[in-house]
PDB file of C-alpha atoms and ligand atoms in Angstrom:
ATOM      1  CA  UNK A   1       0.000   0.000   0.000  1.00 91.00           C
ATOM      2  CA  UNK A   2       1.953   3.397  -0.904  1.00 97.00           C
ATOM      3  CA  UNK A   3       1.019   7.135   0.756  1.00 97.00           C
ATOM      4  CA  UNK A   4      -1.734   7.898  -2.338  1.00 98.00           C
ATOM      5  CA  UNK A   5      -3.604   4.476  -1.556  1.00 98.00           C
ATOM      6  CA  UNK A   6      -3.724   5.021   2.406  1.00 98.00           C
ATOM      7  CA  UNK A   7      -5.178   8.320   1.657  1.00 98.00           C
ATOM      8  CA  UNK A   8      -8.120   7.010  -0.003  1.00 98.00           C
ATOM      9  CA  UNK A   9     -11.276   5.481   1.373  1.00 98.00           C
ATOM     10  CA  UNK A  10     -13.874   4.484  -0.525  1.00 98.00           C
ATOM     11  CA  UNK A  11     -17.315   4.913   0.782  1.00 98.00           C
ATOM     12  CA  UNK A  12     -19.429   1.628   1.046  1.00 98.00           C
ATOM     13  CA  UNK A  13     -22.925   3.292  -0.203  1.00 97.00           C
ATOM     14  CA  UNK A  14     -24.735  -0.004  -0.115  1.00 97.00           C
ATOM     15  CA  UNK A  15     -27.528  -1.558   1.570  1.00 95.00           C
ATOM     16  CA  UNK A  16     -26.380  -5.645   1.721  1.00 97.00           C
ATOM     17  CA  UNK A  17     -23.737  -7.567   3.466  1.00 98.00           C
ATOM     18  CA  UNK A  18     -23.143  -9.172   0.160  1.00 98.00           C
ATOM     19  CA  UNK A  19     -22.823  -5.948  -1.575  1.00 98.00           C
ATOM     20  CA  UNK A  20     -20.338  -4.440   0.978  1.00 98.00           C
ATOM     21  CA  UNK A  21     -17.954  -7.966   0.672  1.00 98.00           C
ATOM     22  CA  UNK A  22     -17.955  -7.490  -2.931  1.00 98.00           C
ATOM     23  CA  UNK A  23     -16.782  -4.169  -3.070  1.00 98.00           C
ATOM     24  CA  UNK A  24     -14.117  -4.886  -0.517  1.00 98.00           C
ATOM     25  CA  UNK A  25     -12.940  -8.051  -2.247  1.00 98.00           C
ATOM     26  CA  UNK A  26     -13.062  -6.075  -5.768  1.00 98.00           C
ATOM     27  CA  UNK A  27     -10.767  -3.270  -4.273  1.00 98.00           C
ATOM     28  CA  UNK A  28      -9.164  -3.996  -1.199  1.00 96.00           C
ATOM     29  CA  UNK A  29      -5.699  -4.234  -2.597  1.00 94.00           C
ATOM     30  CA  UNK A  30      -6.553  -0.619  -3.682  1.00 97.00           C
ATOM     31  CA  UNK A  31      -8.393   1.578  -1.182  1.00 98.00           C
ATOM     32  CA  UNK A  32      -6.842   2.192   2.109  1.00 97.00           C
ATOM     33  CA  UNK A  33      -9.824   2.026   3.925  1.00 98.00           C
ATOM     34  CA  UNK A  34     -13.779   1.333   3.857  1.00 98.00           C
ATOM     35  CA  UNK A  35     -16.205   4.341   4.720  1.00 98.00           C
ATOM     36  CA  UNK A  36     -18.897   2.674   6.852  1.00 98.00           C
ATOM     37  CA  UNK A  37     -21.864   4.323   7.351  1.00 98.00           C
ATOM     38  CA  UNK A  38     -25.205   5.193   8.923  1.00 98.00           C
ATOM     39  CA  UNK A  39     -27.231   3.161   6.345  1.00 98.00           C
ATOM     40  CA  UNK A  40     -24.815  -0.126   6.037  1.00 98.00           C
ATOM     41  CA  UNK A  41     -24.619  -0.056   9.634  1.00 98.00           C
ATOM     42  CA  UNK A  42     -28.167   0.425  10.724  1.00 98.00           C
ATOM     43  CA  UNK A  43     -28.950  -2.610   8.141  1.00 98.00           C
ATOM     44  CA  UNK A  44     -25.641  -4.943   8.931  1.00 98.00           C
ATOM     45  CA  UNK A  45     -24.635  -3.333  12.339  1.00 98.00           C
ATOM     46  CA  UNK A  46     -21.240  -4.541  13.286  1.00 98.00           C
ATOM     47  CA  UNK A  47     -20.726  -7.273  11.717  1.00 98.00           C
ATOM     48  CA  UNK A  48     -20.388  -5.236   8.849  1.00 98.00           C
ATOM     49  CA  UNK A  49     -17.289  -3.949  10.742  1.00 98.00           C
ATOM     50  CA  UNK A  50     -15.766  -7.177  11.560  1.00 98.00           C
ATOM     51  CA  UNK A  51     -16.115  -8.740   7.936  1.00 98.00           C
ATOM     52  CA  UNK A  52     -13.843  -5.750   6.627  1.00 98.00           C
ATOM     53  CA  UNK A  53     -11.398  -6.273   9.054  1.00 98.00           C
ATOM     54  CA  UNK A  54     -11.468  -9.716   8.512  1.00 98.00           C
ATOM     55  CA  UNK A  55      -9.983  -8.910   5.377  1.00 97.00           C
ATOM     56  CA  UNK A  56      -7.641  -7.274   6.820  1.00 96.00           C
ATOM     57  CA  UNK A  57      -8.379  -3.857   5.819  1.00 96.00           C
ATOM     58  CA  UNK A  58      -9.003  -0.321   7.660  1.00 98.00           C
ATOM     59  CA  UNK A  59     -12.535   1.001   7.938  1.00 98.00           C
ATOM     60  CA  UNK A  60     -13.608   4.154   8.704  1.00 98.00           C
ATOM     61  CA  UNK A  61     -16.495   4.540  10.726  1.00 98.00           C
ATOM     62  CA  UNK A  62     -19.290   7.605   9.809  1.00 98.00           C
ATOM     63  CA  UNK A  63     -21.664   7.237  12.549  1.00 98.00           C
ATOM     64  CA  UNK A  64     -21.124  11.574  13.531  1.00 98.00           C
ATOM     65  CA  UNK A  65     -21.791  10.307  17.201  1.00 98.00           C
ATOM     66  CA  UNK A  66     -23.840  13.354  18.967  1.00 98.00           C
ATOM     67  CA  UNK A  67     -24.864  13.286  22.553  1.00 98.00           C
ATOM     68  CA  UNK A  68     -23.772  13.931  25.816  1.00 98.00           C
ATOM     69  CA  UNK A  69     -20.124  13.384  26.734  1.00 98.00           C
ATOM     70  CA  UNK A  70     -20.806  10.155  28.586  1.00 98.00           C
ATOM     71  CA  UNK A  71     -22.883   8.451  26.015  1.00 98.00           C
ATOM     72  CA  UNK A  72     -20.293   9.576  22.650  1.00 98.00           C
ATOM     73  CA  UNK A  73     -17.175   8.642  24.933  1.00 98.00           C
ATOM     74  CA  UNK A  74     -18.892   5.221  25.657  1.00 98.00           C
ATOM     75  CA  UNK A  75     -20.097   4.528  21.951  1.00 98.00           C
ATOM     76  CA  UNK A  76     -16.185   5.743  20.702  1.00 98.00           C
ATOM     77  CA  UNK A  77     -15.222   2.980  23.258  1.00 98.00           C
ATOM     78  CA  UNK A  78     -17.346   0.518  21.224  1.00 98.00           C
ATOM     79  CA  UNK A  79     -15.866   1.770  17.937  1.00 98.00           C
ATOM     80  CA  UNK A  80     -12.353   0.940  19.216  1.00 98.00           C
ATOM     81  CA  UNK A  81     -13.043  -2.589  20.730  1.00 97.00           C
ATOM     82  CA  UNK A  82     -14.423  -3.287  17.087  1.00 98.00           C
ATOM     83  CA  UNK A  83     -10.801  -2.546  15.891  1.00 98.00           C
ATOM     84  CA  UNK A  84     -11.747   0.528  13.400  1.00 98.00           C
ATOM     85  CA  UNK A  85      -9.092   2.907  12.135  1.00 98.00           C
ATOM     86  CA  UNK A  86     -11.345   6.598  11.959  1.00 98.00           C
ATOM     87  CA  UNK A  87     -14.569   7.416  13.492  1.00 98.00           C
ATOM     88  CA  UNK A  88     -16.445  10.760  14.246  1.00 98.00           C
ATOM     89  CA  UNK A  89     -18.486  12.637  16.198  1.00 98.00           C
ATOM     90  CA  UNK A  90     -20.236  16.282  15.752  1.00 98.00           C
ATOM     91  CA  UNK A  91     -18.076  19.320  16.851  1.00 98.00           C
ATOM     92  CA  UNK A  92     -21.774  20.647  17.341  1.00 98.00           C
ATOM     93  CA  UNK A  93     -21.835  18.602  20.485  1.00 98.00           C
ATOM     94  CA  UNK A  94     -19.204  20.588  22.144  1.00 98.00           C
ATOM     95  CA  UNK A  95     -16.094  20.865  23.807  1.00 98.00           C
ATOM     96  CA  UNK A  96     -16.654  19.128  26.974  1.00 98.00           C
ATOM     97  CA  UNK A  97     -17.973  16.165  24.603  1.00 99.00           C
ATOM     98  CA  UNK A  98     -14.786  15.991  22.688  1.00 99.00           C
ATOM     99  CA  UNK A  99     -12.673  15.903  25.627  1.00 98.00           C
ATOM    100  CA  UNK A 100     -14.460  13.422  27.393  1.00 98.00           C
ATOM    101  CA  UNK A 101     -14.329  11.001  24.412  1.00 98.00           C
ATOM    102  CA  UNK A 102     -10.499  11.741  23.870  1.00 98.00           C
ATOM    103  CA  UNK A 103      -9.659  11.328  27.363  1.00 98.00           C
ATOM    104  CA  UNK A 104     -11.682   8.013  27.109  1.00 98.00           C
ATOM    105  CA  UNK A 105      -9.984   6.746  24.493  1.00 98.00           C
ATOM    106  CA  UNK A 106      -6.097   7.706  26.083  1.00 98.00           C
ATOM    107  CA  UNK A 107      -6.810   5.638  28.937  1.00 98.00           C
ATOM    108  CA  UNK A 108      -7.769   2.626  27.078  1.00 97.00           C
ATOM    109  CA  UNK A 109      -5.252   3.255  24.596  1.00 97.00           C
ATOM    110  CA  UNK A 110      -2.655   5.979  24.619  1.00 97.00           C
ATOM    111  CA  UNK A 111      -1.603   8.047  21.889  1.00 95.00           C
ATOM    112  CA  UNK A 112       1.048   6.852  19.594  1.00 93.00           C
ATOM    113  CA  UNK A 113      -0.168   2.942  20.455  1.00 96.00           C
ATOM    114  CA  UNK A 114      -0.882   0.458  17.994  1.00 94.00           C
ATOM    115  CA  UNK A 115      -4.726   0.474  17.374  1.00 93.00           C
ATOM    116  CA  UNK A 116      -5.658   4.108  18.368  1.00 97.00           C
ATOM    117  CA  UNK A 117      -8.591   4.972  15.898  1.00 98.00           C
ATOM    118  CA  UNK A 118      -7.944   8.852  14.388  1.00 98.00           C
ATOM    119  CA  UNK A 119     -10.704  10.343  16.339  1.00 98.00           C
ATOM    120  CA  UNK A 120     -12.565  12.848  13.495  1.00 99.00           C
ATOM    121  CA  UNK A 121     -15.268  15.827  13.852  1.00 98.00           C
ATOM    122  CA  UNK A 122     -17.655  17.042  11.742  1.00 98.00           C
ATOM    123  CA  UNK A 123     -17.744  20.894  11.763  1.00 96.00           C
ATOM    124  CA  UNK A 124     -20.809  22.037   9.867  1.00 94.00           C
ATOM    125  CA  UNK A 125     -21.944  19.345   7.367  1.00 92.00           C
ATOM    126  CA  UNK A 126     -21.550  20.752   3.464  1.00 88.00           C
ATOM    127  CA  UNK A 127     -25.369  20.024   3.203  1.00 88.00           C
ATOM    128  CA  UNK A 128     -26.148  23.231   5.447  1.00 91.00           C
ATOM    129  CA  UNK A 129     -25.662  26.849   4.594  1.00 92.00           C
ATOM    130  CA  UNK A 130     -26.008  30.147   6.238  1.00 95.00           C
ATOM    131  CA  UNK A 131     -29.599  30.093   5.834  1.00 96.00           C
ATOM    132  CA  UNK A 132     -29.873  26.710   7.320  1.00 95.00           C
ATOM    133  CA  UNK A 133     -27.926  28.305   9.993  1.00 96.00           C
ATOM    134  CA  UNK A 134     -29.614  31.080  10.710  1.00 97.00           C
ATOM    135  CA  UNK A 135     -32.999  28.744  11.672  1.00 97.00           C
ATOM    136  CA  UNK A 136     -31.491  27.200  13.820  1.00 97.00           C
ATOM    137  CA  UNK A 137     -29.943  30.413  15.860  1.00 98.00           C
ATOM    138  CA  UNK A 138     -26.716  30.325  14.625  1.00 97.00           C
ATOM    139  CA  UNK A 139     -26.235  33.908  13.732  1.00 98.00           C
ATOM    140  CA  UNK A 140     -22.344  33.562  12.521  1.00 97.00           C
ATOM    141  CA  UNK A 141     -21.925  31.796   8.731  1.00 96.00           C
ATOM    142  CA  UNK A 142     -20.435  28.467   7.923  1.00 94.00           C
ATOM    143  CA  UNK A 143     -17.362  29.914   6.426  1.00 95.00           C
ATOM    144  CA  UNK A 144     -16.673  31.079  10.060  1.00 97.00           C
ATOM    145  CA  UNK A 145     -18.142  28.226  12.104  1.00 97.00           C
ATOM    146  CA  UNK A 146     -16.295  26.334  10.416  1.00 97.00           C
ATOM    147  CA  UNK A 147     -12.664  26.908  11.136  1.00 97.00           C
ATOM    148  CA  UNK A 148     -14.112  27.840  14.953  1.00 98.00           C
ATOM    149  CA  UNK A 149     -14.989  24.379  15.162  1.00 98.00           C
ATOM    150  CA  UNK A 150     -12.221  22.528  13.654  1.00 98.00           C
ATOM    151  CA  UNK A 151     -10.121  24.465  15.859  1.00 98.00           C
ATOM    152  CA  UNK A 152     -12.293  23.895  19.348  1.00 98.00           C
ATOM    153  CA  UNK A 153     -12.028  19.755  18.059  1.00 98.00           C
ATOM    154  CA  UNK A 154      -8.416  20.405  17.924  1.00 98.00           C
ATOM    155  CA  UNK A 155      -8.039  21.825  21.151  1.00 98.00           C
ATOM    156  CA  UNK A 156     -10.467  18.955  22.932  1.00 98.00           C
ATOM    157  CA  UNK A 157      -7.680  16.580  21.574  1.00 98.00           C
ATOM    158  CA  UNK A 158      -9.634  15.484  18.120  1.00 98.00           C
ATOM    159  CA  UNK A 159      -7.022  13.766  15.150  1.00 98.00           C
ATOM    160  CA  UNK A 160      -9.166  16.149  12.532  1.00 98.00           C
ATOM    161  CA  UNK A 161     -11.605  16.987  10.953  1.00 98.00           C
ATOM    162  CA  UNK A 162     -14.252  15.759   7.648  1.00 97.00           C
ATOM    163  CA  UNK A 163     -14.398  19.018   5.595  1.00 93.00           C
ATOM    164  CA  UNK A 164     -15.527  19.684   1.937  1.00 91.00           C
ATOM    165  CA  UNK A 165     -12.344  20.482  -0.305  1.00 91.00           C
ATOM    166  CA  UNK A 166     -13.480  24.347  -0.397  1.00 91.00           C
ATOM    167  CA  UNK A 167     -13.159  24.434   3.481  1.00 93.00           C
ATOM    168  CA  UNK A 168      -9.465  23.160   3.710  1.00 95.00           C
ATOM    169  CA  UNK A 169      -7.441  26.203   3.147  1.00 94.00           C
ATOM    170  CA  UNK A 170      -9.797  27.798   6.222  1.00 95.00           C
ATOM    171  CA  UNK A 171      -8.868  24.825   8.399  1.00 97.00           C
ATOM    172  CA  UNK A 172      -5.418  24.500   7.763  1.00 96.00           C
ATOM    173  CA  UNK A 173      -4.925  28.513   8.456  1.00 95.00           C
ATOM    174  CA  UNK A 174      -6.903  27.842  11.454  1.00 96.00           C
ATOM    175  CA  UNK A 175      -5.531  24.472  13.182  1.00 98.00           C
ATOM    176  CA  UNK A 176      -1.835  24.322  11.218  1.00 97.00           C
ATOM    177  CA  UNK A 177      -0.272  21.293   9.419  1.00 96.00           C
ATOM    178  CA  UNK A 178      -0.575  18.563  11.814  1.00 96.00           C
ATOM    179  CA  UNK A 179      -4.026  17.864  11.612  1.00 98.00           C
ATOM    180  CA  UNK A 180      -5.908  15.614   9.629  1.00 98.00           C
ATOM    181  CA  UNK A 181      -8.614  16.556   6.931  1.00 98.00           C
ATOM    182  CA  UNK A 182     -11.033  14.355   5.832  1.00 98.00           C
ATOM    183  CA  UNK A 183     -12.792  15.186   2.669  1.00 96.00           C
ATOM    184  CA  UNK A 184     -15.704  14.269   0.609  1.00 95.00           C
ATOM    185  CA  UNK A 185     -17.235  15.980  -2.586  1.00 91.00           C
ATOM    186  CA  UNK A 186     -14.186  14.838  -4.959  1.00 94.00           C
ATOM    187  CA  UNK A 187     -14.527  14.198  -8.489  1.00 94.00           C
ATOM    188  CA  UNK A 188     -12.341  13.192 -11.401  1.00 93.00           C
ATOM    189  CA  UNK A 189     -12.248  15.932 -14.312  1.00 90.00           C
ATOM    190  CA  UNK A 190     -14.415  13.169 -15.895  1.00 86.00           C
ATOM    191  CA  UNK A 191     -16.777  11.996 -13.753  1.00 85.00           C
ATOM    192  CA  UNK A 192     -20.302  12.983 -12.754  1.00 87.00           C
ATOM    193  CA  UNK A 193     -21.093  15.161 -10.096  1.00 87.00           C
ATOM    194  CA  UNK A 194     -24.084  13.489  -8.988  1.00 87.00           C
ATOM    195  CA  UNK A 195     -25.403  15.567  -6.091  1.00 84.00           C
ATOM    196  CA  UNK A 196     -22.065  17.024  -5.028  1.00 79.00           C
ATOM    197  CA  UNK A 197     -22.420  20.574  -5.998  1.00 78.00           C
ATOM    198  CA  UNK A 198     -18.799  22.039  -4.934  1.00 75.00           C
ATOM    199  CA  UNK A 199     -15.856  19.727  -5.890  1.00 85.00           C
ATOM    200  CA  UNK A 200     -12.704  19.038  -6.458  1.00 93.00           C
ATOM    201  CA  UNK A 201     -10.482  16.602  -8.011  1.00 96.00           C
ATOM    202  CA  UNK A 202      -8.597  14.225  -6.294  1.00 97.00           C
ATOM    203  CA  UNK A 203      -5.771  16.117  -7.143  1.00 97.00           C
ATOM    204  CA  UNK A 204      -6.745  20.051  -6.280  1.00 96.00           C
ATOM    205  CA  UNK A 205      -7.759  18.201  -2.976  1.00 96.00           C
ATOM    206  CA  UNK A 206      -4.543  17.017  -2.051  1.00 96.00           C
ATOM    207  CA  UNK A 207      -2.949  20.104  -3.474  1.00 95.00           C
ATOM    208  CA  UNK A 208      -5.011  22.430  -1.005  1.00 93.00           C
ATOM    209  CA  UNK A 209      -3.888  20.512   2.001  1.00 95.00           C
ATOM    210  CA  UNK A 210      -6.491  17.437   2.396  1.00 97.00           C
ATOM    211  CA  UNK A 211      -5.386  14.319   3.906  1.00 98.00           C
ATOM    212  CA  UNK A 212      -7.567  11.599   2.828  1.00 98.00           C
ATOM    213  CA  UNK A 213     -10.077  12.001   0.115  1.00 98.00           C
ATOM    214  CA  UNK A 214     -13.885   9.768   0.518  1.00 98.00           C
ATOM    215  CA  UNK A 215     -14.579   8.856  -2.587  1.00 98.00           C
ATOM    216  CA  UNK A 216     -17.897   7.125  -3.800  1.00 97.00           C
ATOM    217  CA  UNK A 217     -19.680   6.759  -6.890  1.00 96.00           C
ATOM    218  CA  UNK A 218     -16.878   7.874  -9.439  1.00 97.00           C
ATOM    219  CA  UNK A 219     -15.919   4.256  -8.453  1.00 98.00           C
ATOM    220  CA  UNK A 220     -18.788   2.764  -7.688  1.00 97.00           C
ATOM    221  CA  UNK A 221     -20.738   3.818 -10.869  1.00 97.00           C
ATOM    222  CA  UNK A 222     -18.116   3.142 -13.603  1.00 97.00           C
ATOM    223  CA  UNK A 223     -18.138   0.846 -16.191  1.00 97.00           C
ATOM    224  CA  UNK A 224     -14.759  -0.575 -14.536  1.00 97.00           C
ATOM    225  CA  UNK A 225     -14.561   0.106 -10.864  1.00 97.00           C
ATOM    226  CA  UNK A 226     -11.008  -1.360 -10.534  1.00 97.00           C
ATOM    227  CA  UNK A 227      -9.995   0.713 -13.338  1.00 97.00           C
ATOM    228  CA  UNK A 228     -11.893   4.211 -12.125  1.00 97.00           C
ATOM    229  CA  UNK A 229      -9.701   3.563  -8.807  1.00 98.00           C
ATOM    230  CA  UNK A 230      -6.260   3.421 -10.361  1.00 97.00           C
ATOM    231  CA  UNK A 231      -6.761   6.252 -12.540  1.00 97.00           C
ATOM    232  CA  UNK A 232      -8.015   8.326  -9.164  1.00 98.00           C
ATOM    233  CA  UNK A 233      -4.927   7.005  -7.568  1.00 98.00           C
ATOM    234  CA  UNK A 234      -2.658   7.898 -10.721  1.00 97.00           C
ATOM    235  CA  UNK A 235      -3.948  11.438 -10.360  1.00 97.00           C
ATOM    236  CA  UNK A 236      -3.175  11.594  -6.620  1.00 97.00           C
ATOM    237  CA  UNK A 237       0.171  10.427  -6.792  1.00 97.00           C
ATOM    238  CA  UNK A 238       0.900  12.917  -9.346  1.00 97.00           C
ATOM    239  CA  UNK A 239      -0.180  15.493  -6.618  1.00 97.00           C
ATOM    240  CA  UNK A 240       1.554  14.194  -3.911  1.00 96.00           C
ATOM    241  CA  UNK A 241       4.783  14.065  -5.714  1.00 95.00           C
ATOM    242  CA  UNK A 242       4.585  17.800  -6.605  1.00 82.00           C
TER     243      UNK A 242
HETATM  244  O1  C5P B 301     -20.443   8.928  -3.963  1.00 85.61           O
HETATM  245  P1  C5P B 301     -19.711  10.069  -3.343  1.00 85.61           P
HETATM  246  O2  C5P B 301     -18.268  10.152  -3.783  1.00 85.61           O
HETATM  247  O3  C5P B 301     -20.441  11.381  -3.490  1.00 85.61           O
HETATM  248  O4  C5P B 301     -19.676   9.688  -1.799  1.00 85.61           O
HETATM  249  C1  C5P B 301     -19.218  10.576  -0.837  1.00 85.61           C
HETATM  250  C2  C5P B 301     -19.442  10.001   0.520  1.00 85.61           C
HETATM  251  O5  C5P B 301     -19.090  10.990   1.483  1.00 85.61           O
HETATM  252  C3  C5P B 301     -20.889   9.614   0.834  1.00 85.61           C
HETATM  253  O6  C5P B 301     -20.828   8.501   1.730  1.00 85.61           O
HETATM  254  C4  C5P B 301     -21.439  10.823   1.526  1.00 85.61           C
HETATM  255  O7  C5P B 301     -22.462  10.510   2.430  1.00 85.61           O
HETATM  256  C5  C5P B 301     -20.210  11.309   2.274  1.00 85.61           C
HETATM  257  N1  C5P B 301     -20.249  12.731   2.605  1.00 85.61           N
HETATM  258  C6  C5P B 301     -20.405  13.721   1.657  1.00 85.61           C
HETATM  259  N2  C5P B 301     -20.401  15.030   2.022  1.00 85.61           N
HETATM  260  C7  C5P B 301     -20.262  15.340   3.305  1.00 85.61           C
HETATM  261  C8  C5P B 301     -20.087  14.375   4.275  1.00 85.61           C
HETATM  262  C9  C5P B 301     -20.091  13.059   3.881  1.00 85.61           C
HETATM  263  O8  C5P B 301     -20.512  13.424   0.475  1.00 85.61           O
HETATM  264  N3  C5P B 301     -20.219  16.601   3.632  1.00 85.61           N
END
């Protein structure tokens, strides 16, 4: 596995158990890790989890835990006995629910050990915007909340944080080098954009500063999965050798 395939993660979009062990048979000498979530969990639950590993491979786990500190540390706890590499929680659940889960996590196992899941937040998600904001009683928009709350998960102790490419350059400014960006909303120059309405390639991505890049349906949907992944990882090398 070199530095461009541990940076990407494919996300496992699908609804069966069968489904999810094709795709991980059909790239897991590609992908560095399997995106995991709500839907394939709420149908497969963990065992979704374990048959990934079982391969031997890294999975990310999307569940955007939000709750009090007690119940998000306890559920990260979970996450970590069932051996995955990432999970995340909502910044939106505060400081004191950050800390709680990091501190949870140090005692069981420390930073630096073998095991330690990169523990992510979610700032504000891309599918929100000022307005969306603004009902709720947030007065201040994303492109402000945004770097505020990467930088509040930093300071709780947080690995990084999922942001859409457009949001990295804010994050980096805000939170510096050494911490990790997570980012959906990547397309090939070629590919459809689906629903994604601001992208990137895989390249640009990398080139602004992202760490890992979640990538979907540009594999999922072509003609030649296996085929649409090497090209993506073609491109990102390029990047990460400039
Ligand atoms: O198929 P596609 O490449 O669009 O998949 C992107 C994945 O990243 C999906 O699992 C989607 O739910 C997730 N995601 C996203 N935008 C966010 C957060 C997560 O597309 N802001």
């Amino acid at each position: 596995m070199d530095d461009a395939q541990r940076r990407l993660i494919f996300a496992l979009d699908v609804d069966s158990f069968e489904d999810a062990r094709g795709w991980v048979e059909k790239l897991q000498g590609q992908v560095g890790a399997f995106k995991v979530g709500k839907q394939l969990f709420t149908r497969c639950g963990p065992d979704v989890v374990r048959m990934i590993r079982d391969h031997g491979v890294d999975v990310f786990l999307d569940l955007k835990y939000h709750d009090i500190p007690n119940t998000v540390a306890m559920a990260g706890l979970e996450a970590l006995k069932l051996g995955v590499w990432m999970f995340n929680v909502h910044a939106l659940g505060g400081a004191e629910m950050m800390a709680k889960l990091v501190e949870q996590v140090d005692k069981v196992c420390p930073r630096g050990t073998e095991g330690r899941p990169l523990l992510i937040a979610v700032t504000i998600l891309t599918s929100s915007t000022d307005a969306t904001l603004q009902a709720i009683g947030i007065e201040r928009p994303v492109a402000e909340m945004v770097p505020r709350l990467a930088k509040l998960a930093q300071q709780a102790g947080m690995d990084g944080v999922v942001a859409s490419p457009q949001e990295v350059g804010l994050i980096r400014q805000a939170c510096g080098r050494d911490f990790a960006i997570v980012t959906p909303g990547v397309r090939p120059a070629d590919a459809s954009l689906d629903d994604q309405k601001r992208v990137m390639t895989p390249g640009e991505a990398l080139r602004y500063g992202a760490d890992y890049l979640v990538i979907g349906r540009p594999i999922s949907a072509a003609p030649d999965p296996a085929a649409a992944a090497a090209a993506i990882l073609a491109e990102m090398r390029g990047a990460l050798q400039a």
